[in-house]
Coordinates of C-alpha atoms and ligand atoms in Angstrom, one line a residue:
X1 CA -0.3 0.1 0.0
X2 CA 2.8 1.7 0.6
X3 CA 3.9 1.6 -3.1
X4 CA 0.2 2.6 -4.0
X5 CA 0.4 6.3 -2.0
X6 CA 4.3 6.8 -4.0
X7 CA 2.2 6.2 -7.3
X8 CA -0.9 7.6 -6.4
X9 CA 1.0 11.4 -5.3
X10 CA 2.9 10.9 -8.7
X11 CA 0.2 10.8 -10.3
X12 CA -1.3 14.4 -9.5
X13 CA 2.1 16.0 -8.6
X14 CA 5.4 16.9 -10.5
X15 CA 7.9 15.2 -7.6
X16 CA 7.9 13.6 -3.7
X17 CA 11.4 16.1 -3.0
X18 CA 12.0 14.0 0.4
X19 CA 11.5 10.5 0.9
X20 CA 12.0 11.6 4.4
X21 CA 8.9 14.2 4.5
X22 CA 6.5 11.5 2.7
X23 CA 7.1 9.0 4.9
X24 CA 6.6 10.9 7.7
X25 CA 3.4 12.5 6.1
X26 CA 2.0 8.7 5.2
X27 CA 3.1 7.6 8.6
X28 CA 5.5 5.0 8.0
X29 CA 9.2 4.2 8.6
X30 CA 11.7 5.6 6.2
X31 CA 13.4 2.3 6.2
X32 CA 10.2 0.5 4.4
X33 CA 9.4 3.6 2.3
X34 CA 13.2 3.1 0.8
X35 CA 12.6 -0.8 -0.1
X36 CA 9.7 0.1 -2.2
X37 CA 11.2 2.9 -4.0
X38 CA 14.3 0.5 -4.6
X39 CA 11.9 -2.0 -6.2
X40 CA 9.8 0.4 -8.1
X41 CA 12.9 2.3 -9.2
X42 CA 14.7 -1.1 -10.3
X43 CA 11.8 -1.4 -12.8
X44 CA 12.3 2.0 -13.8
X45 CA 8.4 3.0 -12.9
X46 CA 10.0 5.6 -10.7
X47 CA 12.8 8.1 -10.9
X48 CA 14.8 8.1 -7.7
X49 CA 17.7 10.4 -6.9
X50 CA 19.8 10.1 -3.6
X51 CA 20.7 13.1 -1.9
X52 CA 22.4 13.3 1.4
X53 CA 21.8 16.5 3.7
X54 CA 22.8 17.2 7.0
X55 CA 19.3 17.4 9.5
X56 CA 18.6 18.1 13.0
X57 CA 17.3 14.9 14.9
X58 CA 16.1 14.7 18.2
X59 CA 18.4 13.3 21.0
X60 CA 16.8 11.0 23.3
X61 CA 15.6 13.7 25.7
X62 CA 14.5 15.6 23.2
X63 CA 12.2 12.5 22.0
X64 CA 10.7 12.5 25.3
X65 CA 9.9 16.1 25.3
X66 CA 8.5 16.0 22.1
X67 CA 6.1 12.9 23.7
X68 CA 5.4 14.3 26.8
X69 CA 5.9 18.0 26.8
X70 CA 8.5 20.1 27.9
X71 CA 9.5 19.7 31.7
X72 CA 8.8 23.2 32.8
X73 CA 5.4 22.9 31.0
X74 CA 4.7 19.6 32.4
X75 CA 5.6 21.6 36.2
X76 CA 3.5 24.6 35.1
X77 CA 0.3 22.7 34.3
X78 CA 0.9 20.5 37.7
X79 CA 0.8 24.0 40.1
X80 CA -2.9 24.7 40.3
X81 CA -4.2 28.5 40.2
X82 CA -4.3 29.0 43.9
X83 CA -0.7 27.7 44.4
X84 CA 0.9 24.7 46.1
X85 CA 3.4 23.6 48.6
X86 CA 7.1 22.3 47.1
X87 CA 6.3 18.7 49.0
X88 CA 2.9 18.6 47.1
X89 CA 4.5 19.5 43.9
X90 CA 7.5 17.2 44.2
X91 CA 4.8 14.1 44.7
X92 CA 3.1 14.9 41.8
X93 CA 5.6 15.1 39.2
X94 CA 8.7 12.8 38.5
X95 CA 11.9 13.9 40.0
X96 CA 13.6 14.8 36.6
X97 CA 10.3 16.6 35.5
X98 CA 10.7 18.7 39.1
X99 CA 14.3 19.1 39.2
X100 CA 15.1 20.0 35.3
X101 CA 11.0 21.7 35.4
X102 CA 11.5 23.9 38.2
X103 CA 14.4 25.6 37.1
X104 CA 13.5 26.2 33.5
X105 CA 10.1 27.4 34.8
X106 CA 11.6 29.9 37.0
X107 CA 13.7 31.1 34.4
X108 CA 11.1 31.6 32.4
X109 CA 9.0 33.1 34.7
X110 CA 6.0 30.7 34.5
X111 CA 5.8 29.8 38.3
X112 CA 7.4 31.9 41.4
X113 CA 8.8 29.2 44.0
X114 CA 8.6 31.5 47.4
X115 CA 9.1 30.1 50.9
X116 CA 5.0 29.7 51.2
X117 CA 5.1 27.2 48.0
X118 CA 4.7 27.7 44.2
X119 CA 2.2 29.1 42.8
X120 CA 1.9 30.6 38.9
X121 CA 3.4 33.7 37.6
X122 CA 0.9 33.5 34.4
X123 CA -2.2 31.9 33.6
X124 CA -1.7 30.0 30.2
X125 CA 1.5 28.5 28.6
X126 CA 1.8 27.4 25.0
X127 CA 4.8 24.3 24.8
X128 CA 6.3 25.8 21.8
X129 CA 9.7 23.5 22.6
X130 CA 7.3 20.4 22.2
X131 CA 6.1 21.7 19.1
X132 CA 9.4 23.0 17.7
X133 CA 10.8 19.0 18.6
X134 CA 7.6 17.5 17.1
X135 CA 8.2 19.8 13.8
X136 CA 11.6 18.6 13.5
X137 CA 11.2 14.9 14.4
X138 CA 9.0 14.9 11.5
X139 CA 11.5 16.6 9.2
X140 CA 9.5 19.9 9.0
X141 CA 11.9 23.3 8.6
X142 CA 12.0 24.8 11.8
X143 CA 13.8 28.6 12.0
X144 CA 17.2 29.0 13.2
X145 CA 16.2 31.1 16.0
X146 CA 13.9 28.6 17.3
X147 CA 16.5 25.8 17.2
X148 CA 19.0 28.0 19.6
X149 CA 17.2 27.3 22.9
X150 CA 16.8 23.5 21.4
X151 CA 20.3 23.0 20.6
X152 CA 21.9 25.3 24.3
X153 CA 19.6 22.4 26.0
X154 CA 21.0 19.9 23.9
X155 CA 18.0 18.4 22.6
X156 CA 19.1 18.3 19.2
X157 CA 21.8 17.2 17.1
X158 CA 22.8 17.8 13.8
X159 CA 23.7 14.6 11.4
X160 CA 23.9 13.2 7.9
X161 CA 20.8 11.9 6.3
X162 CA 20.3 9.7 3.3
X163 CA 17.0 10.8 1.6
X164 CA 15.5 10.7 -2.2
X165 CA 13.6 12.5 -4.5
X166 CA 11.4 11.0 -6.7
X167 CA 9.8 11.5 -9.9
X168 CA 7.8 9.4 -12.6
X169 CA 10.3 6.8 -14.2
X170 CA 10.0 5.6 -17.8
X171 CA 7.4 2.7 -17.1
X172 CA 5.4 4.7 -14.8
X173 CA 2.0 3.2 -14.1
X174 CA -0.6 4.2 -11.7
X175 CA -0.6 0.8 -10.4
X176 CA 1.6 -2.4 -11.3
X177 CA 0.9 -5.8 -12.5
X178 CA 2.1 -8.0 -10.3
X179 CA 5.1 -10.0 -12.9
X180 CA 4.8 -13.6 -13.4
X181 CA 8.1 -15.1 -12.3
X182 CA 6.9 -18.7 -13.6
X183 CA 5.1 -19.9 -16.9
X184 CA 2.8 -23.0 -15.4
X185 CA 0.5 -25.4 -16.9
X186 CA -2.5 -23.2 -15.6
X187 CA -1.5 -20.1 -17.1
X188 CA -1.6 -22.7 -20.5
X189 CA -4.8 -24.1 -19.5
X190 CA -6.5 -20.8 -18.5
X191 CA -4.9 -19.2 -21.4
X192 CA -4.1 -15.8 -19.5
X193 CA -0.5 -16.5 -19.8
X194 CA -0.7 -13.7 -23.1
X195 CA -1.3 -11.0 -20.5
X196 CA 0.9 -11.7 -17.9
X197 CA 3.6 -9.7 -17.7
X198 CA 6.9 -12.1 -16.6
X199 CA 9.7 -10.6 -14.4
X200 CA 12.9 -10.1 -16.0
X201 CA 15.7 -12.1 -15.1
X202 CA 18.4 -10.3 -13.2
X203 CA 21.3 -11.6 -13.8
X204 CA 23.6 -10.0 -11.3
X205 CA 21.5 -10.8 -8.9
X206 CA 23.6 -12.7 -5.7
X207 CA 21.8 -16.1 -5.5
X208 CA 21.9 -18.2 -2.6
X209 CA 24.8 -20.2 -2.0
X210 CA 24.0 -24.1 -2.8
X211 CA 23.5 -26.2 -0.3
X212 CA 24.4 -29.7 -1.9
X213 CA 27.4 -31.7 -2.1
X214 CA 30.4 -30.1 -3.1
X215 CA 33.3 -31.6 -5.4
X216 CA 36.8 -31.7 -3.7
X217 CA 39.1 -29.8 -5.7
X218 CA 40.9 -32.8 -6.7
X219 CA 37.5 -34.4 -8.1
X220 CA 37.7 -31.3 -10.3
X221 CA 40.9 -31.1 -11.5
X222 CA 40.2 -34.9 -12.3
X223 CA 37.6 -34.4 -14.3
X224 CA 38.9 -31.8 -16.4
X225 CA 41.7 -34.0 -17.6
X226 CA 39.6 -37.0 -18.0
X227 CA 37.9 -34.9 -20.6
X228 CA 41.6 -33.9 -22.1
X229 CA 42.0 -37.5 -22.5
X230 CA 38.1 -38.4 -24.1
X231 CA 38.7 -35.6 -26.4
X232 CA 42.4 -36.9 -27.3
X233 CA 40.4 -40.2 -28.4
X234 CA 42.0 -42.2 -24.7
X235 CA 39.7 -44.6 -23.3
X236 CA 40.0 -45.2 -19.3
X237 CA 41.6 -48.1 -17.7
X238 CA 40.2 -50.3 -15.1
X239 CA 41.9 -49.2 -12.1
X240 CA 39.2 -50.8 -9.1
X241 CA 42.1 -52.3 -7.5
X242 CA 44.2 -50.8 -4.8
X243 CA 45.3 -54.2 -3.8
X244 CA 47.7 -55.3 -6.5
X245 CA 50.6 -58.4 -6.6
X246 CA 54.0 -57.3 -6.3
X247 CA 54.3 -59.3 -10.1
X248 CA 52.1 -56.7 -11.7
X249 CA 53.5 -53.6 -9.5
X250 CA 56.8 -54.8 -10.7
X251 CA 57.7 -57.4 -12.2
X252 CA 55.8 -57.0 -15.2
X253 CA 57.5 -54.1 -15.2
X254 CA 60.9 -55.5 -15.5
X255 CA 62.0 -54.0 -12.2
X256 CA 64.6 -56.2 -10.6
X257 CA 63.8 -57.6 -7.0
X258 CA 66.5 -55.9 -5.2
X259 CA 65.2 -52.9 -6.5
X260 CA 64.9 -50.2 -3.6
X261 CA 61.2 -49.1 -4.1
X262 CA 60.3 -52.9 -3.3
X263 CA 61.3 -52.5 0.4
X264 CA 59.1 -52.1 2.9
X265 CA 60.3 -48.5 3.7
X266 CA 59.0 -47.5 0.4
X267 CA 55.9 -49.8 -0.1
X268 CA 53.5 -50.9 1.9
X269 CA 52.7 -54.8 1.7
X270 CA 49.7 -57.0 2.7
X271 CA 49.9 -58.3 5.7
X272 CA 46.7 -60.5 4.9
X273 CA 46.2 -61.8 2.3
X274 CA 49.8 -61.8 2.3
X275 CA 50.1 -63.1 -1.2
X276 CA 48.3 -63.6 -5.0
X277 CA 46.2 -66.8 -5.5
X278 CA 46.5 -66.8 -9.6
X279 CA 49.1 -65.0 -12.2
X280 CA 49.3 -66.1 -15.8
X281 CA 51.5 -69.1 -15.9
X282 CA 53.1 -68.9 -19.2
X283 CA 53.6 -65.4 -19.1
X284 CA 55.0 -65.4 -15.1
X285 CA 57.8 -67.9 -16.7
X286 CA 58.9 -65.5 -19.9
X287 CA 58.6 -62.3 -17.4
X288 CA 61.3 -65.2 -14.2
X289 CA 63.5 -65.8 -18.1
X290 CA 63.8 -62.0 -19.1
X291 CA 64.9 -61.1 -15.7
X292 CA 67.2 -63.8 -15.1
X293 CA 68.8 -63.9 -18.5
X294 CA 67.1 -61.8 -20.6
X295 CA 66.1 -62.3 -24.3
X296 CA 65.2 -60.2 -27.3
X297 CA 68.8 -59.1 -27.6
X298 CA 68.8 -58.4 -23.6
X299 CA 71.2 -59.6 -21.3
X300 CA 68.4 -59.5 -18.0
X301 CA 69.6 -58.7 -14.8
X302 CA 71.6 -62.2 -14.4
X303 CA 69.9 -62.6 -11.0
X304 CA 67.5 -66.1 -9.4
X305 CA 64.3 -64.4 -9.9
X306 CA 62.0 -65.8 -7.0
X307 CA 58.0 -66.6 -7.3
X308 CA 57.5 -65.9 -3.3
X309 CA 58.4 -62.4 -4.4
X310 CA 56.3 -61.6 -7.1
X311 CA 53.3 -63.4 -5.5
X312 CA 53.8 -60.7 -2.6
X313 CA 50.7 -58.4 -2.2
X314 CA 51.0 -55.2 -2.0
X315 CA 49.3 -51.3 -2.1
X316 CA 50.3 -50.6 -5.4
X317 CA 52.6 -47.6 -6.0
X318 CA 51.9 -46.9 -9.4
X319 CA 48.7 -47.0 -12.1
X320 CA 51.4 -48.5 -14.5
X321 CA 50.7 -51.9 -12.7
X322 CA 47.1 -51.1 -14.3
X323 CA 49.0 -50.0 -17.4
X324 CA 50.9 -53.1 -17.4
X325 CA 47.5 -55.4 -16.9
X326 CA 45.8 -54.0 -20.0
X327 CA 48.6 -53.8 -22.7
X328 CA 48.9 -57.9 -21.3
X329 CA 45.4 -58.1 -22.1
X330 CA 45.9 -56.1 -25.0
X331 CA 48.2 -59.0 -26.8
X332 CA 46.7 -61.7 -25.5
X333 CA 43.9 -60.4 -28.7
X334 CA 43.9 -62.4 -31.8
X335 CA 45.0 -59.5 -33.9
X336 CA 46.7 -56.3 -32.6
X337 CA 44.8 -52.9 -32.7
X338 CA 46.1 -49.7 -31.8
X339 CA 45.1 -48.1 -28.2
X340 CA 45.3 -45.2 -26.0
X341 CA 44.5 -45.5 -22.7
X342 CA 44.2 -43.1 -19.4
X343 CA 43.8 -43.9 -16.3
X344 CA 43.2 -41.4 -13.1
X345 CA 43.2 -43.1 -9.4
X346 CA 44.8 -43.5 -6.1
X347 CA 48.6 -44.8 -5.6
X348 CA 49.9 -45.8 -1.9
X349 CA 54.2 -44.6 -1.1
X350 CA 55.6 -45.3 2.7
X351 CA 56.4 -41.9 2.8
X352 CA 57.3 -39.7 5.6
X353 CA 54.7 -37.1 5.3
X354 CA 55.3 -33.3 4.8
X355 CA 54.1 -30.3 3.1
X356 CA 54.5 -31.8 -0.8
X357 CA 54.0 -35.6 0.5
X358 CA 51.2 -38.2 1.8
X359 CA 51.4 -41.5 1.7
X360 CA 48.6 -42.1 -1.0
X361 CA 48.2 -40.0 -3.9
X362 CA 47.0 -40.0 -7.3
X363 CA 48.3 -40.6 -10.2
X364 CA 47.1 -39.6 -14.0
X365 CA 48.6 -41.6 -16.6
X366 CA 48.5 -42.2 -20.3
X367 CA 49.6 -44.4 -22.6
X368 CA 49.9 -45.1 -26.9
X369 CA 50.3 -48.4 -28.2
X370 CA 50.6 -48.7 -31.6
X371 CA 53.3 -49.9 -34.4
X372 CA 56.4 -47.7 -35.3
X373 CA 55.7 -45.4 -32.7
X374 CA 59.1 -43.0 -31.9
X375 CA 60.2 -40.4 -29.4
X376 CA 58.6 -37.8 -31.6
X377 CA 55.5 -39.0 -31.3
X378 CA 56.1 -39.3 -27.6
X379 CA 57.3 -35.2 -27.8
X380 CA 54.6 -34.8 -29.9
X381 CA 51.8 -35.9 -27.5
X382 CA 53.4 -34.7 -24.2
X383 CA 53.3 -31.0 -26.1
X384 CA 49.7 -31.7 -26.8
X385 CA 48.4 -33.3 -23.3
X386 CA 50.1 -30.4 -21.8
X387 CA 49.6 -27.4 -23.4
X388 CA 45.2 -28.1 -23.0
X389 CA 46.3 -28.2 -19.2
X390 CA 47.6 -24.8 -19.5
X391 CA 51.4 -25.5 -19.9
X392 CA 52.5 -24.7 -23.3
X393 CA 55.7 -24.5 -22.4
X394 CA 57.7 -27.6 -21.6
X395 CA 61.4 -28.5 -20.8
X396 CA 62.8 -32.7 -21.4
X397 CA 65.2 -33.9 -19.0
X398 CA 66.7 -37.7 -19.6
X399 CA 65.9 -39.9 -16.4
X400 CA 65.8 -43.5 -15.5
X401 CA 62.8 -45.7 -14.8
X402 CA 63.4 -49.9 -14.8
X403 CA 60.7 -49.7 -17.6
X404 CA 61.1 -47.4 -19.9
X405 CA 63.8 -46.7 -22.5
X406 CA 64.4 -44.1 -23.1
X407 CA 62.7 -42.3 -20.3
X408 CA 62.2 -38.2 -20.1
X409 CA 61.5 -35.9 -16.9
X410 CA 58.8 -33.1 -18.1
X411 CA 59.2 -29.9 -16.5
X412 CA 56.9 -26.9 -17.4
X413 CA 58.0 -23.1 -17.1
X414 CA 55.4 -21.9 -14.2
X415 CA 54.8 -18.2 -15.4
X416 CA 53.0 -17.5 -11.7
X417 CA 56.0 -19.0 -10.0
X418 CA 58.3 -17.9 -12.4
X419 CA 60.3 -21.2 -12.2
X420 CA 60.6 -24.3 -14.3
X421 CA 58.6 -26.7 -11.8
X422 CA 58.4 -30.8 -12.6
X423 CA 55.5 -32.0 -13.7
X424 CA 55.7 -35.5 -14.9
X425 CA 57.8 -38.6 -15.9
X426 CA 57.7 -40.2 -19.3
X427 CA 59.3 -43.4 -21.4
X428 CA 59.1 -45.9 -24.3
X429 CA 58.7 -49.1 -22.5
X430 CA 61.2 -51.6 -22.9
X431 CA 60.9 -54.7 -25.4
X432 CA 61.9 -56.5 -21.8
X433 CA 58.5 -55.2 -20.9
X434 CA 56.4 -55.4 -23.9
X435 CA 57.9 -58.4 -25.7
X436 CA 57.4 -61.5 -23.2
X437 CA 53.7 -60.5 -22.9
X438 CA 53.1 -61.4 -26.6
X439 CA 52.7 -58.0 -28.2
X440 CA 54.5 -57.7 -31.9
X441 CA 58.3 -56.7 -32.1
X442 CA 57.2 -53.7 -33.9
X443 CA 54.7 -52.5 -32.0
X444 CA 56.0 -49.4 -29.3
X445 CA 54.8 -48.1 -26.2
X446 CA 54.9 -44.2 -25.2
X447 CA 53.8 -43.3 -21.7
X448 CA 53.5 -40.9 -19.4
X449 CA 52.4 -40.4 -15.4
X450 CA 52.0 -37.1 -13.4
X451 CA 50.0 -37.0 -10.1
X452 CA 46.9 -35.4 -9.9
X453 CA 48.3 -33.4 -6.8
X454 CA 50.4 -31.2 -8.2
X455 CA 48.7 -29.5 -11.0
X456 CA 45.4 -29.2 -8.4
X457 CA 48.0 -27.4 -5.9
X458 CA 49.2 -24.7 -8.4
X459 CA 45.6 -24.1 -9.6
X460 CA 44.0 -23.6 -6.4
X461 CA 47.1 -22.1 -4.6
X462 CA 47.8 -24.7 -2.2
X463 CA 51.1 -25.3 -0.8
X464 CA 50.8 -27.8 1.8
X465 CA 49.4 -30.9 0.7
X466 CA 47.8 -31.5 3.6
X467 CA 45.5 -28.6 3.0
X468 CA 44.2 -30.3 -0.1
X469 CA 43.6 -33.8 1.4
X470 CA 43.2 -35.6 4.3
X471 CA 42.0 -35.0 7.7
X472 CA 43.3 -31.4 8.1
X473 CA 41.5 -30.5 5.1
X474 CA 39.0 -27.3 6.1
X475 CA 35.1 -28.1 4.9
X476 CA 34.8 -24.2 4.0
X477 CA 37.9 -24.5 1.7
X478 CA 36.3 -27.0 -0.5
X479 CA 32.9 -25.5 -0.3
X480 CA 33.6 -22.3 -2.0
X481 CA 36.5 -23.2 -4.1
X482 CA 36.2 -21.7 -7.6
X483 CA 35.3 -24.1 -10.4
X484 CA 38.0 -26.2 -12.3
X485 CA 39.4 -24.5 -15.8
X486 CA 42.1 -25.7 -17.2
X487 CA 44.5 -24.3 -19.9
X488 CA 42.8 -20.8 -19.0
X489 CA 45.0 -19.6 -15.7
Ligands
LIG1 N1 54.8 -45.0 -12.9 C1 56.0 -43.6 -12.8 C2 55.9 -42.9 -11.7 O1 55.3 -43.6 -10.8 C3 55.2 -42.9 -13.9 C4 55.4 -43.0 -15.7 C5 54.7 -43.7 -16.0 C6 56.9 -43.2 -16.0 C7 54.9 -44.2 -17.4 C8 56.8 -43.6 -17.2 C9 56.0 -44.0 -18.0 O2 56.0 -41.9 -11.4

């Protein structure tokens, strides 16, 4: 109804010069009026100009007098025409009124206080103080000279005040239709949708935060990387087994049994069940042979390969164990077909936990298996893959893995950190790994791996891995993390 008052007033008047006066004139609080003004302004129904001017306001004492009258007049009114004793008068008014009122009433020559008691000096008084206070309260203009006494009695104070002046806006109407927010089945059935005015979308409106599940940054980055692989034509490998045998995790990868990574200082071995039940026997025999005495032009490691060592169960230390299983599976097919495989999943290493290391983390792994692949293919795929991740500048450094030759560490120049950071490891799988599986001799496999945590920490500006993963993660950080936009940062 406040809205009707504003629109009705503007129908007959050029403007509402001061929203405070208007609020007082229709007897509502200015805050309430302001809300209506903002809504009307939003729809351009009114044109509202904000202004700020300094104004007199009543202080608490002034407000009391505006309501109840000035103490001197209250005191005067308590004195009957025939006079009254001090004691009697004191009983009739409250102590503050008696104290302040009597001194002002004497000063203003309204009453006389003598030995006999208190008597009136005039017949009647108008309460000017109360009148002025009420005018100020209503935002009316009061003469400067009339303010003097109120100021000296500290009943009023000067403060800035924000208000509005209003005129009709371009879309002014006397009565606004309630804008519909939805087109419903009922509207369609009744046919009244034709006459409806729909509320416009406010794309700048702040929305309520969504109170549903939130994605962990690792999951957001995993999703983004997954879609890069899919765009590049890769298929996902099944990584749903954390427990692996040493055979697939190490032996199949031509990693000798004395290798330090196979120590319990680096790897979590399982107590129950401590060893695997079945392995493909033909293939195990070929792996044993290539470790012990080589084959396919290799001398092998020349040590006694132990089956018990290969049987030991562990928590996989890299997803390359899954890649080995997949390549073996591919080699069992009647005729070879090229493949692009990827995986992103969890691995475990028995490491001391610090700012950059946890005992479990996630690996991203990609591989391409085809005839006649070269190191040039690997370099090209890495350039393409990492560019899609937003890392266009790469450098490679020769490295060593038991299962790849050649092997390369991958570095990327980080514009924010202004330095080269290691982002991954790569190589071409060795013939000692591929040929025992039964893959054709001219088939090569190029592969690379990186952690999911490293790019996530860089993307989200997290410098302690424990703030990203594990029990110390702040749930509010998870809630408020932005979406992941790879390649755009
Ligand atoms: N498995 C390696 C690691 O754990 C990564 C890698 C994968 C290296 C494939 C070369 C080829 O770091």
